C-alpha positions as a Python dict, from the first residue, in 0.01 Angstrom:
ca = {
    (1, 'T'): (0, 0, 0),
    (2, 'L'): (124, 362, -46),
    (3, 'A'): (-15, 554, 227),
    (4, 'G'): (-346, 361, 247),
    (5, 'T'): (-372, 314, -139),
    (6, 'V'): (-421, -40, -250),
    (7, 'V'): (-358, -43, -649),
    (8, 'Q'): (-607, -259, -817),
    (9, 'G'): (-540, -379, -1161),
    (10, 'P'): (-175, -215, -1246),
    (11, 'S'): (130, -313, -1020),
    (12, 'F'): (375, -107, -816),
    (13, 'S'): (736, -107, -951),
    (14, 'D'): (1020, -126, -703),
    (15, 'N'): (1042, 262, -755),
    (16, 'P'): (973, 490, -506),
    (17, 'Y'): (698, 761, -482),
    (18, 'A'): (704, 1099, -399),
    (19, 'K'): (426, 1326, -272),
    (20, 'L'): (361, 1645, -460),
    (21, 'G'): (37, 1864, -317),
    (22, 'N'): (-229, 1602, -242),
    (23, 'W'): (-85, 1336, -476),
    (24, 'Y'): (149, 1048, -463),
    (25, 'Y'): (326, 998, -795),
    (26, 'F'): (470, 647, -888),
    (27, 'A'): (569, 414, -1150),
    (28, 'G'): (253, 168, -1234),
    (29, 'T'): (216, -89, -1501),
    (30, 'D'): (-88, -156, -1689),
    (31, 'A'): (-161, -213, -2104),
    (32, 'N'): (16, 123, -2145),
    (33, 'G'): (353, -35, -1991),
    (34, 'T'): (510, 122, -1721),
    (35, 'E'): (413, 484, -1698),
    (36, 'L'): (349, 768, -1447),
    (37, 'W'): (78, 730, -1222),
    (38, 'R'): (-76, 867, -936),
    (39, 'S'): (-299, 847, -637),
    (40, 'D'): (-467, 1071, -384),
    (41, 'S'): (-455, 796, -104),
    (42, 'T'): (-830, 806, -60),
    (43, 'S'): (-969, 650, -372),
    (44, 'H'): (-771, 319, -281),
    (45, 'Q'): (-653, 272, -633),
    (46, 'G'): (-393, 456, -845),
    (47, 'Q'): (-466, 619, -1188),
    (48, 'L'): (-235, 651, -1488),
    (49, 'F'): (-118, 1049, -1515),
    (50, 'K'): (76, 1053, -1802),
    (51, 'D'): (189, 799, -2076),
    (52, 'I'): (498, 978, -2141),
    (53, 'N'): (610, 677, -2382),
    (54, 'P'): (303, 626, -2592),
    (55, 'E'): (498, 426, -2893),
    (56, 'A'): (388, 77, -2935),
    (57, 'N'): (557, -146, -2669),
    (58, 'G'): (664, 165, -2491),
    (59, 'S'): (726, 228, -2118),
    (60, 'S'): (871, 530, -1958),
    (61, 'N'): (981, 337, -1658),
    (62, 'P'): (999, 657, -1450),
    (63, 'T'): (1228, 613, -1159),
    (64, 'G'): (1401, 823, -886),
    (65, 'M'): (1131, 1054, -783),
    (66, 'I'): (1199, 1353, -580),
    (67, 'V'): (1012, 1692, -507),
    (68, 'F'): (1198, 2005, -542),
    (69, 'N'): (1044, 2365, -491),
    (70, 'D'): (717, 2215, -538),
    (71, 'T'): (826, 2022, -871),
    (72, 'L'): (826, 1670, -935),
    (73, 'Y'): (1174, 1560, -1083),
    (74, 'F'): (1236, 1209, -1212),
    (75, 'A'): (1412, 1013, -1478),
    (76, 'A'): (1194, 869, -1769),
    (77, 'T'): (1229, 716, -2121),
    (78, 'D'): (1095, 848, -2426),
    (79, 'S'): (1213, 882, -2809),
    (80, 'N'): (1490, 1060, -2692),
    (81, 'G'): (1644, 803, -2434),
    (82, 'T'): (1614, 821, -2036),
    (83, 'E'): (1657, 1188, -1950),
    (84, 'L'): (1541, 1431, -1699),
    (85, 'W'): (1192, 1514, -1654),
    (86, 'K'): (957, 1733, -1415),
    (87, 'S'): (604, 1762, -1352),
    (88, 'D'): (385, 2042, -1184),
    (89, 'G'): (135, 1817, -1113),
    (90, 'T'): (-67, 1845, -1450),
    (91, 'P'): (-5, 1623, -1741),
    (92, 'S'): (53, 1966, -1996),
    (93, 'G'): (312, 2071, -1734),
    (94, 'T'): (519, 1717, -1711),
    (95, 'L'): (783, 1720, -1980),
    (96, 'M'): (1144, 1675, -2064),
    (97, 'V'): (1371, 1922, -1887),
    (98, 'K'): (1704, 1888, -2087),
    (99, 'D'): (1836, 1575, -2310),
    (100, 'L'): (2180, 1564, -2147),
    (101, 'Y'): (2333, 1293, -2382),
    (102, 'V'): (2200, 1384, -2711),
    (103, 'G'): (2270, 1155, -3027),
    (104, 'T'): (2228, 799, -3102),
    (105, 'W'): (2401, 489, -3020),
    (106, 'L'): (2490, 259, -3333),
    (107, 'G'): (2463, -118, -3234),
    (108, 'Y'): (2534, -418, -3448),
    (109, 'S'): (2167, -462, -3518),
    (110, 'H'): (2000, -131, -3470),
    (111, 'S'): (2031, 215, -3346),
    (112, 'S'): (1904, 354, -3038),
    (113, 'P'): (1922, 693, -2849),
    (114, 'N'): (2193, 766, -2604),
    (115, 'S'): (2052, 803, -2237),
    (116, 'S'): (2197, 983, -1964),
    (117, 'S'): (1963, 795, -1715),
    (118, 'P'): (1974, 1062, -1427),
    (119, 'H'): (1989, 911, -1072),
    (120, 'N'): (2121, 982, -731),
    (121, 'F'): (1888, 1275, -665),
    (122, 'S'): (1981, 1470, -384),
    (123, 'I'): (1903, 1822, -242),
    (124, 'V'): (2174, 2017, -83),
    (125, 'D'): (2174, 2378, 41),
    (126, 'N'): (1820, 2419, -165),
    (127, 'V'): (2034, 2288, -500),
    (128, 'L'): (1903, 1956, -674),
    (129, 'Y'): (2191, 1763, -783),
    (130, 'F'): (2196, 1437, -946),
    (131, 'T'): (2444, 1210, -1151),
    (132, 'A'): (2391, 1142, -1503),
    (133, 'W'): (2583, 978, -1802),
    (134, 'Q'): (2725, 1178, -2066),
    (135, 'G'): (2984, 1086, -2370),
    (136, 'E'): (3297, 1255, -2453),
    (137, 'P'): (3480, 1311, -2774),
    (138, 'S'): (3641, 991, -2743),
    (139, 'N'): (3305, 820, -2737),
    (140, 'Q'): (3328, 697, -2376),
    (141, 'A'): (3052, 767, -2154),
    (142, 'Y'): (3121, 894, -1778),
    (143, 'E'): (2893, 954, -1501),
    (144, 'W'): (2893, 1336, -1400),
    (145, 'G'): (2767, 1537, -1130),
    (146, 'W'): (2486, 1774, -1254),
    (147, 'K'): (2274, 2035, -1079),
    (148, 'T'): (1925, 2221, -1211),
    (149, 'D'): (1698, 2501, -1181),
    (150, 'G'): (1426, 2310, -1356),
    (151, 'T'): (1506, 2506, -1669),
    (152, 'A'): (1732, 2328, -1965),
    (153, 'N'): (1982, 2641, -1945),
    (154, 'G'): (1998, 2622, -1575),
    (155, 'T'): (2051, 2222, -1577),
    (156, 'V'): (2447, 2210, -1576),
    (157, 'K'): (2714, 1971, -1531),
    (158, 'V'): (2923, 2062, -1211),
    (159, 'P'): (3280, 2094, -1276),
    (160, 'G'): (3523, 1806, -1091),
    (161, 'M'): (3205, 1649, -986),
    (162, 'R'): (3251, 1308, -1131),
    (163, 'G'): (3139, 954, -1013),
    (164, 'T'): (2916, 861, -741),
    (165, 'P'): (2770, 1114, -499),
    (166, 'V'): (2766, 1041, -133),
    (167, 'K'): (2545, 1299, 102),
    (168, 'F'): (2682, 1364, 443),
    (169, 'G'): (2492, 1594, 663),
    (170, 'N'): (2436, 1912, 421),
    (171, 'A'): (2724, 1839, 187),
    (172, 'L'): (2730, 1632, -124),
    (173, 'Y'): (3059, 1470, -171),
    (174, 'Y'): (3194, 1272, -508),
    (175, 'Q'): (3373, 941, -485),
}
């Protein structure tokens, strides 16, 4: 259950949930795939909030949900790959913040979009930090520290922060 909510039909994923306003947001699965769902915790069932990846057999697989400055942030997959998304609590206000790893990976039998796969979300000193992959001119991908203010221009790589972050008190360290 999620704060007294029993999901009937779709199943919860192992992803965490976040509360924005009076709603709990989480990854739920039904015939649309695994997408962004929500519940007000009184109806005893969740409902599909937004089908982010409506392609046939597509799932957005939202993960890493965190609320920062009255906005829900998370990673989700669409035709751009797995990138940073946000929601103001309305379907029309749910959108990708920025494609951090632009381009296409060319495999042996097909190509697919590069994915930055944002994760390790953490709030320190009223700044939202996270880790994401990004390629280099050498075609190697590395995990970098990023921060965002919720805009594409305000989502930037943090100089010198590479690797896995560790939050200790109100400080963020990278190892």
